[in-house]
PDB file of C-alpha atoms and ligand atoms in Angstrom:
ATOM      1  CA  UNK A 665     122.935  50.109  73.868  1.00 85.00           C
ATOM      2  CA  UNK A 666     123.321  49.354  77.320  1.00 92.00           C
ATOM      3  CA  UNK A 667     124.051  45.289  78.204  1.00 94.00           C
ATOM      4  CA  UNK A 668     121.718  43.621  79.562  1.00 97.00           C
ATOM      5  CA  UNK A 669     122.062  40.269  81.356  1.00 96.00           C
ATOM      6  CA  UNK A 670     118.713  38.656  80.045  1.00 98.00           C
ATOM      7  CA  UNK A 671     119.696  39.831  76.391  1.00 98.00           C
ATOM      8  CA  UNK A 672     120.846  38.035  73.574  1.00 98.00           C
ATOM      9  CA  UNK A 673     122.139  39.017  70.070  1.00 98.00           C
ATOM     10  CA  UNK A 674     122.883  36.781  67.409  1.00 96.00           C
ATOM     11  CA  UNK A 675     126.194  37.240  65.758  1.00 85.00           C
ATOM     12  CA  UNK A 676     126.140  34.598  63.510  1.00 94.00           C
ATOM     13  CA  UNK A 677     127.072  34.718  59.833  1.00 97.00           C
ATOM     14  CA  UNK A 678     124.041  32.898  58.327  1.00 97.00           C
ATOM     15  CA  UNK A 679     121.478  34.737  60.651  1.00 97.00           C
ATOM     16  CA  UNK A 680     123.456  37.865  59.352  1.00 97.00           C
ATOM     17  CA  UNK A 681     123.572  36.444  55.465  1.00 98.00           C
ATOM     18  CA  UNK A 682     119.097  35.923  55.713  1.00 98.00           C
ATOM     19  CA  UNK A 683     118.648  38.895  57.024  1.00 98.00           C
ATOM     20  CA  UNK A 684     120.596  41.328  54.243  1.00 98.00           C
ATOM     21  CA  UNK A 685     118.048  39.006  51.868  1.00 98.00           C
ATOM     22  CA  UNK A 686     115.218  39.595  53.772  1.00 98.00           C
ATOM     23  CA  UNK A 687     115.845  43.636  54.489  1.00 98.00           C
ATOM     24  CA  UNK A 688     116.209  43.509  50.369  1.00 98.00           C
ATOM     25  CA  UNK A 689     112.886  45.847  49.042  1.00 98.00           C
ATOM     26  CA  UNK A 690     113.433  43.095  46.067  1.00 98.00           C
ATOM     27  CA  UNK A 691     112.614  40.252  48.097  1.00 98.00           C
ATOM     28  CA  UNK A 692     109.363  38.779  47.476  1.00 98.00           C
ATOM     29  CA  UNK A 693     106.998  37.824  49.215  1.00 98.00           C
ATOM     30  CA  UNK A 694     107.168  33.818  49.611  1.00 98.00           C
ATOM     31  CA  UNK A 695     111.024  34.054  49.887  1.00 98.00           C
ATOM     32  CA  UNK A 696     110.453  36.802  52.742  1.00 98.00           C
ATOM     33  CA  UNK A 697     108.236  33.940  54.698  1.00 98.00           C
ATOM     34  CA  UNK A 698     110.873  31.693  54.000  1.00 98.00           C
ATOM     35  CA  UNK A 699     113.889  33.227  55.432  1.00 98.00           C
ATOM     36  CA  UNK A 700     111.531  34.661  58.233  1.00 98.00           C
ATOM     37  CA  UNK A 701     110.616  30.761  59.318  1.00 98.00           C
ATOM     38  CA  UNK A 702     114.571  30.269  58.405  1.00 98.00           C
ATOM     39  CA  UNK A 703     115.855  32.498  61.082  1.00 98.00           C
ATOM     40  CA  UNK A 704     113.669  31.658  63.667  1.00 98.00           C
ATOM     41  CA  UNK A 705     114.621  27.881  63.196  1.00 98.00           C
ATOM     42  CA  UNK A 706     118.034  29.352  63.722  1.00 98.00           C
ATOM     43  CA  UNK A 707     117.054  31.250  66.807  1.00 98.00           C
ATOM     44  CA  UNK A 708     114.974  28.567  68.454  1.00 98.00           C
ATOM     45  CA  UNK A 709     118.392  25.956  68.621  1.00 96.00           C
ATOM     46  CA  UNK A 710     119.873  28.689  70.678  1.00 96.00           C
ATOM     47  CA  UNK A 711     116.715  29.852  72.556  1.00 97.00           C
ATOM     48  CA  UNK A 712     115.774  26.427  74.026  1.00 97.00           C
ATOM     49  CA  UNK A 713     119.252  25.305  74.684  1.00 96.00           C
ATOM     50  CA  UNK A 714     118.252  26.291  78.841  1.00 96.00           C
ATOM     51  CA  UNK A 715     115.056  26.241  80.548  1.00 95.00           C
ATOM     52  CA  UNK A 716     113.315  23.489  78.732  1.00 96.00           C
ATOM     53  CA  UNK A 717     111.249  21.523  81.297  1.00 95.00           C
ATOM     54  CA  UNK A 718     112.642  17.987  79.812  1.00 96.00           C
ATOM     55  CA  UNK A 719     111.959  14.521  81.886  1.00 97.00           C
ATOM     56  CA  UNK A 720     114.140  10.910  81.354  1.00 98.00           C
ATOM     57  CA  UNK A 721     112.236   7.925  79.446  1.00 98.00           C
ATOM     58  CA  UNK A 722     113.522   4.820  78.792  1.00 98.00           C
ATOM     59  CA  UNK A 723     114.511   3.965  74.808  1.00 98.00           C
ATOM     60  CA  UNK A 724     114.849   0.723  73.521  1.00 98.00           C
ATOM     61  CA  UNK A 725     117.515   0.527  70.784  1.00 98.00           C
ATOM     62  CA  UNK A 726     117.947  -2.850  68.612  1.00 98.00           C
ATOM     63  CA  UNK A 727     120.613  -3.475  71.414  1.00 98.00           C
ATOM     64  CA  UNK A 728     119.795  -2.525  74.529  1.00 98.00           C
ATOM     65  CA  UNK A 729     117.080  -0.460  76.800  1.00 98.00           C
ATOM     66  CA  UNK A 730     118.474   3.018  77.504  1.00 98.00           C
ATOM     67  CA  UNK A 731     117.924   5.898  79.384  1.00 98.00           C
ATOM     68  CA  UNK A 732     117.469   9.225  77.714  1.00 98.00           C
ATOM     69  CA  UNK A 733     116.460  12.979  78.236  1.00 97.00           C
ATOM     70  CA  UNK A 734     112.941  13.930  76.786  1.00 96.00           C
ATOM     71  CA  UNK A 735     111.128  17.405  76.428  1.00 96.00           C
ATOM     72  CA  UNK A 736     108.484  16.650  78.397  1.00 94.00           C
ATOM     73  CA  UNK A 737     104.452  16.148  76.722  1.00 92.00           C
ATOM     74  CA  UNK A 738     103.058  19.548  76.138  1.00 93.00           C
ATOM     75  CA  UNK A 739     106.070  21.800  77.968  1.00 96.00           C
ATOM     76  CA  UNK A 740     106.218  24.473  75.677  1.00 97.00           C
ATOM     77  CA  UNK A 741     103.471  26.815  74.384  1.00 98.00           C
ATOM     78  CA  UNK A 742     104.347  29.289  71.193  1.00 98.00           C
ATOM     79  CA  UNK A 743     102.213  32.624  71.099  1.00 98.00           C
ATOM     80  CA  UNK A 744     103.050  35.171  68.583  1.00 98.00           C
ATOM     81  CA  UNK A 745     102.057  38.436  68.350  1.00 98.00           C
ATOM     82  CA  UNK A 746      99.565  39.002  65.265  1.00 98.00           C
ATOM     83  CA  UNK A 747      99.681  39.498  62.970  1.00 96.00           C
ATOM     84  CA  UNK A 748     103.535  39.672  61.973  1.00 98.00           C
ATOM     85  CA  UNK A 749     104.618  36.743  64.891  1.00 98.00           C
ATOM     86  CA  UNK A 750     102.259  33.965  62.754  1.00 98.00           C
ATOM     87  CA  UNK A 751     105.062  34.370  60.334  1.00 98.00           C
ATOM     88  CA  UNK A 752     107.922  32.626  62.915  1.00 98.00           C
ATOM     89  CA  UNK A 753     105.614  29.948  64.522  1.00 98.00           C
ATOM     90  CA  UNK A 754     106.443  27.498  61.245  1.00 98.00           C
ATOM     91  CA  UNK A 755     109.795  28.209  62.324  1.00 98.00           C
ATOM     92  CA  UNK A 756     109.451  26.602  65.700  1.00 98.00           C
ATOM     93  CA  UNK A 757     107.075  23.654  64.688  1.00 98.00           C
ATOM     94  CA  UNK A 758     110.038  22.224  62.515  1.00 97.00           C
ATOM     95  CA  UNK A 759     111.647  22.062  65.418  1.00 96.00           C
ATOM     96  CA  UNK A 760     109.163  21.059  68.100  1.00 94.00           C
ATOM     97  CA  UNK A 761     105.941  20.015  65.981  1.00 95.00           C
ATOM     98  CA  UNK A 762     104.074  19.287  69.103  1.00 94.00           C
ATOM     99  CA  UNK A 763     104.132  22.666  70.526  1.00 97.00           C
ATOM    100  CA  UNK A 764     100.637  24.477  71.169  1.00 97.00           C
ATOM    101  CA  UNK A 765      99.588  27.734  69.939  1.00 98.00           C
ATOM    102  CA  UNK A 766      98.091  30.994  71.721  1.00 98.00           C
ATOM    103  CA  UNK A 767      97.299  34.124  70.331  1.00 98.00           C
ATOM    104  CA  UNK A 768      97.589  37.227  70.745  1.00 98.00           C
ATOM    105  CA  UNK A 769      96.313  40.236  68.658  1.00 97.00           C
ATOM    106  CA  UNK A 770      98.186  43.666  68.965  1.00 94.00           C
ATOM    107  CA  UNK A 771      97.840  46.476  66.157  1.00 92.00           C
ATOM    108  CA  UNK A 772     100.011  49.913  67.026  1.00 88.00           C
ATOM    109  CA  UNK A 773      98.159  53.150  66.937  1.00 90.00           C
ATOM    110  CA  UNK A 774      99.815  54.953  63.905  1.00 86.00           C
ATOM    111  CA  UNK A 775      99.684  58.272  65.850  1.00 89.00           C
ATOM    112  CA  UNK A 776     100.690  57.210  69.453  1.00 92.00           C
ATOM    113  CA  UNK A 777     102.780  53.964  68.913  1.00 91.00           C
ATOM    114  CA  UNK A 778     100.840  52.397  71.664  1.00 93.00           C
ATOM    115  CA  UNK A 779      99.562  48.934  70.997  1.00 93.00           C
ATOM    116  CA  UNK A 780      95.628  48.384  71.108  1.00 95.00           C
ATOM    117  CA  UNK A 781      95.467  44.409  72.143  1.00 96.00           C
ATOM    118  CA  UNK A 782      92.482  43.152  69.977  1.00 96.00           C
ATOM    119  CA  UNK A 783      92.565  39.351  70.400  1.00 97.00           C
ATOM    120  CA  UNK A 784      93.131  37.104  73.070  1.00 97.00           C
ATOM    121  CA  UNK A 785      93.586  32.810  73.114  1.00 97.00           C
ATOM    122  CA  UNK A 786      95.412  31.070  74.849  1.00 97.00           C
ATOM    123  CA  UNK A 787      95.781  27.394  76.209  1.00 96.00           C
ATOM    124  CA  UNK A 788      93.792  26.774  79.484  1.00 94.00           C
ATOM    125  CA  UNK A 789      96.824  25.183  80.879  1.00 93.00           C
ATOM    126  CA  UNK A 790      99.686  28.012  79.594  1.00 95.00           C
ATOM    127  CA  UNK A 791     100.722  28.860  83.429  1.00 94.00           C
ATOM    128  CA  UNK A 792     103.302  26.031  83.768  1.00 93.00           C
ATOM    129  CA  UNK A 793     104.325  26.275  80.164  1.00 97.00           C
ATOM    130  CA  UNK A 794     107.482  27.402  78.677  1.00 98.00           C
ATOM    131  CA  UNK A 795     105.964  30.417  76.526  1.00 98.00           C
ATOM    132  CA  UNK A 796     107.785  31.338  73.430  1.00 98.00           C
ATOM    133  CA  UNK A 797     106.549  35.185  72.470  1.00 98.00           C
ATOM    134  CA  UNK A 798     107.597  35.422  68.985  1.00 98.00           C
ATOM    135  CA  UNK A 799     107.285  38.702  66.996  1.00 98.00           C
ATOM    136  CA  UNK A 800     110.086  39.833  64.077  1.00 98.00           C
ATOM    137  CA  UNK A 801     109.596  43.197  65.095  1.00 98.00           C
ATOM    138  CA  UNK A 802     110.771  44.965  68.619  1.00 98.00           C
ATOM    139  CA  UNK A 803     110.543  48.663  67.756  1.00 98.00           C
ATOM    140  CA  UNK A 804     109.124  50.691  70.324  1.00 97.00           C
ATOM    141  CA  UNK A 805     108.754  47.531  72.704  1.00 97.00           C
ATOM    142  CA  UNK A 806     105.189  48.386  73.775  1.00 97.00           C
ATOM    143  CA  UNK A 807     103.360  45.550  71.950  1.00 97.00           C
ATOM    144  CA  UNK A 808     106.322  43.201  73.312  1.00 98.00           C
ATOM    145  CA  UNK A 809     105.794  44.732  76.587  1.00 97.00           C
ATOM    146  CA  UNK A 810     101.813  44.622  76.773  1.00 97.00           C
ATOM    147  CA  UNK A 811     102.108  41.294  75.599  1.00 98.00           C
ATOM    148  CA  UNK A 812     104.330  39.869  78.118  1.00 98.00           C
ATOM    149  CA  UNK A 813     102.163  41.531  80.940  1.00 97.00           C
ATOM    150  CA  UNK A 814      99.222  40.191  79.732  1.00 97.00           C
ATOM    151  CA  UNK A 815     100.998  36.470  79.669  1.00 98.00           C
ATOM    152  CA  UNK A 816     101.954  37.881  83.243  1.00 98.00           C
ATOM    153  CA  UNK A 817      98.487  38.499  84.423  1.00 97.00           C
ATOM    154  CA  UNK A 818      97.386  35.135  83.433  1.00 96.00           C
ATOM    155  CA  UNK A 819      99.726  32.764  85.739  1.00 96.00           C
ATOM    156  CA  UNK A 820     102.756  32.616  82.964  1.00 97.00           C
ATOM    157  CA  UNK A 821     106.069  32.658  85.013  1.00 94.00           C
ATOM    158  CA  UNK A 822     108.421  31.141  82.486  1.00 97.00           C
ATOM    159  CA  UNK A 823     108.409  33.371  79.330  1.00 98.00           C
ATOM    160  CA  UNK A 824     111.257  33.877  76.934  1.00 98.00           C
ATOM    161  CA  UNK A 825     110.477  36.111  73.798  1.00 98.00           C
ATOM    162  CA  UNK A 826     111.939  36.079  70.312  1.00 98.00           C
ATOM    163  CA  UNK A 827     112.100  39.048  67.483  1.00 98.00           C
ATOM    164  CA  UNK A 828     114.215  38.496  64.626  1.00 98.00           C
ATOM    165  CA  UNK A 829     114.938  42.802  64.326  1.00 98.00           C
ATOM    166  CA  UNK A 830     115.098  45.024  67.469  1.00 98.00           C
ATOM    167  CA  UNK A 831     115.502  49.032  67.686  1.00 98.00           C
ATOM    168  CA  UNK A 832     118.058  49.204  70.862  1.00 98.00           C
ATOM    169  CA  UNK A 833     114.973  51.726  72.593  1.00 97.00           C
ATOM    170  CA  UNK A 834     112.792  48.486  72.182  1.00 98.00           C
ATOM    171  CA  UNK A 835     115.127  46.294  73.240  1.00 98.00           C
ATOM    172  CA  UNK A 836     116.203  47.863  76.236  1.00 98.00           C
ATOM    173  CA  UNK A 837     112.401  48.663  77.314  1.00 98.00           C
ATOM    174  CA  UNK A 838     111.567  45.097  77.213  1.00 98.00           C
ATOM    175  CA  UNK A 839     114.629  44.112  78.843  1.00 98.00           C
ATOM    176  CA  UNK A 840     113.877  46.349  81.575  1.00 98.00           C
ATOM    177  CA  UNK A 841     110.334  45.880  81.739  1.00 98.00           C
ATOM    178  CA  UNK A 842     110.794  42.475  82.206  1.00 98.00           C
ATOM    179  CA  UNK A 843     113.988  41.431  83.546  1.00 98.00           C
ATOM    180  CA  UNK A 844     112.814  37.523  84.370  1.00 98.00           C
ATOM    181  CA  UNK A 845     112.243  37.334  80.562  1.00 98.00           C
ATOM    182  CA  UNK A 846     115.200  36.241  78.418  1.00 98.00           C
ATOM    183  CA  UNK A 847     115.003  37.846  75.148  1.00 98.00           C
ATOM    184  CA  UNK A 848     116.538  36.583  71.552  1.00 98.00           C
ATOM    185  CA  UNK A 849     117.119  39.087  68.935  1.00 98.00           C
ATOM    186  CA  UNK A 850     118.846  37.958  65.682  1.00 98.00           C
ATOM    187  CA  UNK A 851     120.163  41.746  64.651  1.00 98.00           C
ATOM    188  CA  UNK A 852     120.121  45.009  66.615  1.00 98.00           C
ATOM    189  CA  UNK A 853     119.224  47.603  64.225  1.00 98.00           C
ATOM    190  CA  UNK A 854     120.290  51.296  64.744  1.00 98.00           C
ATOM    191  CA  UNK A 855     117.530  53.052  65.983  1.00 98.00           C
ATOM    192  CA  UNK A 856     113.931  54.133  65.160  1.00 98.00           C
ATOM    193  CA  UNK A 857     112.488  57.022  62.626  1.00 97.00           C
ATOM    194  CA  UNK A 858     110.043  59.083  63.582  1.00 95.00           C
ATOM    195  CA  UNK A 859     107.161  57.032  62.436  1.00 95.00           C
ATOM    196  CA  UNK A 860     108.201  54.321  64.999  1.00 96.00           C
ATOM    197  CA  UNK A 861     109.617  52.401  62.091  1.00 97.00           C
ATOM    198  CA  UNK A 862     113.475  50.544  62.544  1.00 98.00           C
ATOM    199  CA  UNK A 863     116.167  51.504  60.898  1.00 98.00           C
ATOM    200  CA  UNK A 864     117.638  50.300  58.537  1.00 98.00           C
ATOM    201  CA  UNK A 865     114.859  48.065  59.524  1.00 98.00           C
ATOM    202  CA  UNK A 866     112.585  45.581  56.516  1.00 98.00           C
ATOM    203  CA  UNK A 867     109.538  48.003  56.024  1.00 98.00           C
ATOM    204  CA  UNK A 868     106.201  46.397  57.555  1.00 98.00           C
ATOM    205  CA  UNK A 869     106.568  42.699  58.410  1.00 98.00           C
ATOM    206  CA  UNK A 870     103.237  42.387  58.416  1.00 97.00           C
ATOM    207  CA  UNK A 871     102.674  43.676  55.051  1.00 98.00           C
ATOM    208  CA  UNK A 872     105.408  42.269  53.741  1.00 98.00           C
ATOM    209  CA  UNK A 873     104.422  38.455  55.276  1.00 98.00           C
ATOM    210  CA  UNK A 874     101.378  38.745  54.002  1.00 98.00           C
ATOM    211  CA  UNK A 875     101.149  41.103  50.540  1.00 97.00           C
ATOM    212  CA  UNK A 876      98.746  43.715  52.061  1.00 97.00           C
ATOM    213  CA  UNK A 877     100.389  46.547  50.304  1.00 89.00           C
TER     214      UNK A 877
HETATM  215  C1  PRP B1698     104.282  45.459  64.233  1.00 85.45           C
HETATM  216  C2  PRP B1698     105.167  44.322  64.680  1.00 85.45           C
HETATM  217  C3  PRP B1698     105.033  44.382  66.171  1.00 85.45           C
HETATM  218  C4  PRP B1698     104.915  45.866  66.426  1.00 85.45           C
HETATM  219  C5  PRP B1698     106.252  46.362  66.882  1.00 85.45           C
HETATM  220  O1  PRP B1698     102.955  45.089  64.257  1.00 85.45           O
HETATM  221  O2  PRP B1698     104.817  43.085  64.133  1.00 85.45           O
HETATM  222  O3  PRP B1698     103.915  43.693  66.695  1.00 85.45           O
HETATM  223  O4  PRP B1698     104.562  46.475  65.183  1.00 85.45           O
HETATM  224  O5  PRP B1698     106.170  47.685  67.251  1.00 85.45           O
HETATM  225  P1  PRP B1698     106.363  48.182  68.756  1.00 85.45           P
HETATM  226  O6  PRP B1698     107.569  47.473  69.278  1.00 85.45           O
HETATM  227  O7  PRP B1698     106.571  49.650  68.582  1.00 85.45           O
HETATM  228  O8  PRP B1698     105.114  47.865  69.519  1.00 85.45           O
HETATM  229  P2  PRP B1698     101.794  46.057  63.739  1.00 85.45           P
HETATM  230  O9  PRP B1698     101.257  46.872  64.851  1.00 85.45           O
HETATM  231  O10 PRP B1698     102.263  46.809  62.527  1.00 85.45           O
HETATM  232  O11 PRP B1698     100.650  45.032  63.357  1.00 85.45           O
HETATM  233  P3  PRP B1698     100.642  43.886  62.227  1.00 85.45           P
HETATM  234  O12 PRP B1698     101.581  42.792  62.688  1.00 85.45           O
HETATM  235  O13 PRP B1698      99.228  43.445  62.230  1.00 85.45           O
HETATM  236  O14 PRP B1698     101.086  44.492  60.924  1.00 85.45           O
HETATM  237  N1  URA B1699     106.639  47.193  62.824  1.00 85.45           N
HETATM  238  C1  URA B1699     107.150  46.770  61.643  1.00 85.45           C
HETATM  239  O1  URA B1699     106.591  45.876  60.988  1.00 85.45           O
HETATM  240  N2  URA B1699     108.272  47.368  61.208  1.00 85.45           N
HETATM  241  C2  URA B1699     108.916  48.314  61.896  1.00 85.45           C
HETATM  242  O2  URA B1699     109.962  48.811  61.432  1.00 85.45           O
HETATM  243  C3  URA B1699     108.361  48.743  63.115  1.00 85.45           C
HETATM  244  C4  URA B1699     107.226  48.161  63.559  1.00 85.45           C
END
């Protein structure tokens, strides 16, 4: 794949370690939530270590008054992509309990691969958040894409989005798409089959989050 300047890969030998366990057909269920969460606690550090809107408040220690940098009240907004992005949002609240939550519903048409948006909820206030997009999945890119747009539409100018597997056509559609959005992908898979499904891929992160087949 092509580089791209608002792209980054994890190469990281835990992120790397979690997700041979989680590709496993073995794995179950509870353990595949787990390592999901896991990963995107991993990916969050890295994710937030620029563009965090963060103020200075003074601390008082049991020795002195101090003053320190703070995320600000209510900076940063998390919306995954259902159903599969509810799965990472545990993984940022460890992190950043605080953080809101929008929604946004996406299935992909089996035969076309385009996503159908069927949900919509978002914060009143998102447009001078810092909006986390999560999803584990960037295959095709269109339900990253649509979903950005729409985040777009409504006043969001500070988006960065977060999959935990990308298909290098996915990855490189969003990238283009959107070229103001930084994207985090923990491994770059090898391509797509002809389903629209990645390579060597997990299977249905959906289904797999949440037992539905
Ligand atoms: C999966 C995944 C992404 C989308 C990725 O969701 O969670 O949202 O597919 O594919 P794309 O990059 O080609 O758009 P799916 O449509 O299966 O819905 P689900 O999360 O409800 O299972
Ligand atoms: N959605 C998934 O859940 N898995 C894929 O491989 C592609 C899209």
């Amino acid at each position: 794949m092509k580089e791209y300047a608002n792209v980054t890969i994890f190469n990281h030998p835990l992120v790397r370690h979690k997700v041979a366990i989680l590709r496993d057909e073995r794995t179950s269920m509870k353990e595949f939530r787990e390592l999901i969460e896991e990963i995107t606690t991993l990916m969050t550090f890295e994710c937030l270590k620029t563009g965090v809107p963060t103020e200075e408040r003074e601390v008082k220690t049991p020795l002195e008054v101090c003053t320190q940098q703070m995320i600000k009240d209510n900076a940063i907004v998390i919306v995954p992509i259902l159903r599969a992005g509810l799965g990472m949002v545990n993984g940022i609240h460890v992190l950043f309990p605080s953080a809101r939550v929008g929604h946004i519903g996406m299935y992909r048409n089996e035969e076309t691969l385009e996503p159908c948006e069927y949900y919509c909820k978002l914060p009143e206030d998102i447009e001078d958040k810092l909006v986390l997009v999560v999803d584990p999945m960037l295959a095709t890119g269109g339900s990253a894409c649509d979903a950005i747009t729409k985040l777009k539409e409504k006043g969001c100018n500070h988006i960065k989005f977060m999959a935990v597997i990308g298909a290098p056509e996915g990855v490189a559609r969003v990238a283009e798409a959107h070229p103001d959005v930084e994207i985090f992908v923990s491994t770059l898979d090898r391509c797509l089959n002809e389903n629209g499904y990645i390579l060597p891929g997990l299977g249905d992160a959906g289904d797999r989050l949440f037992g539905t087949k």
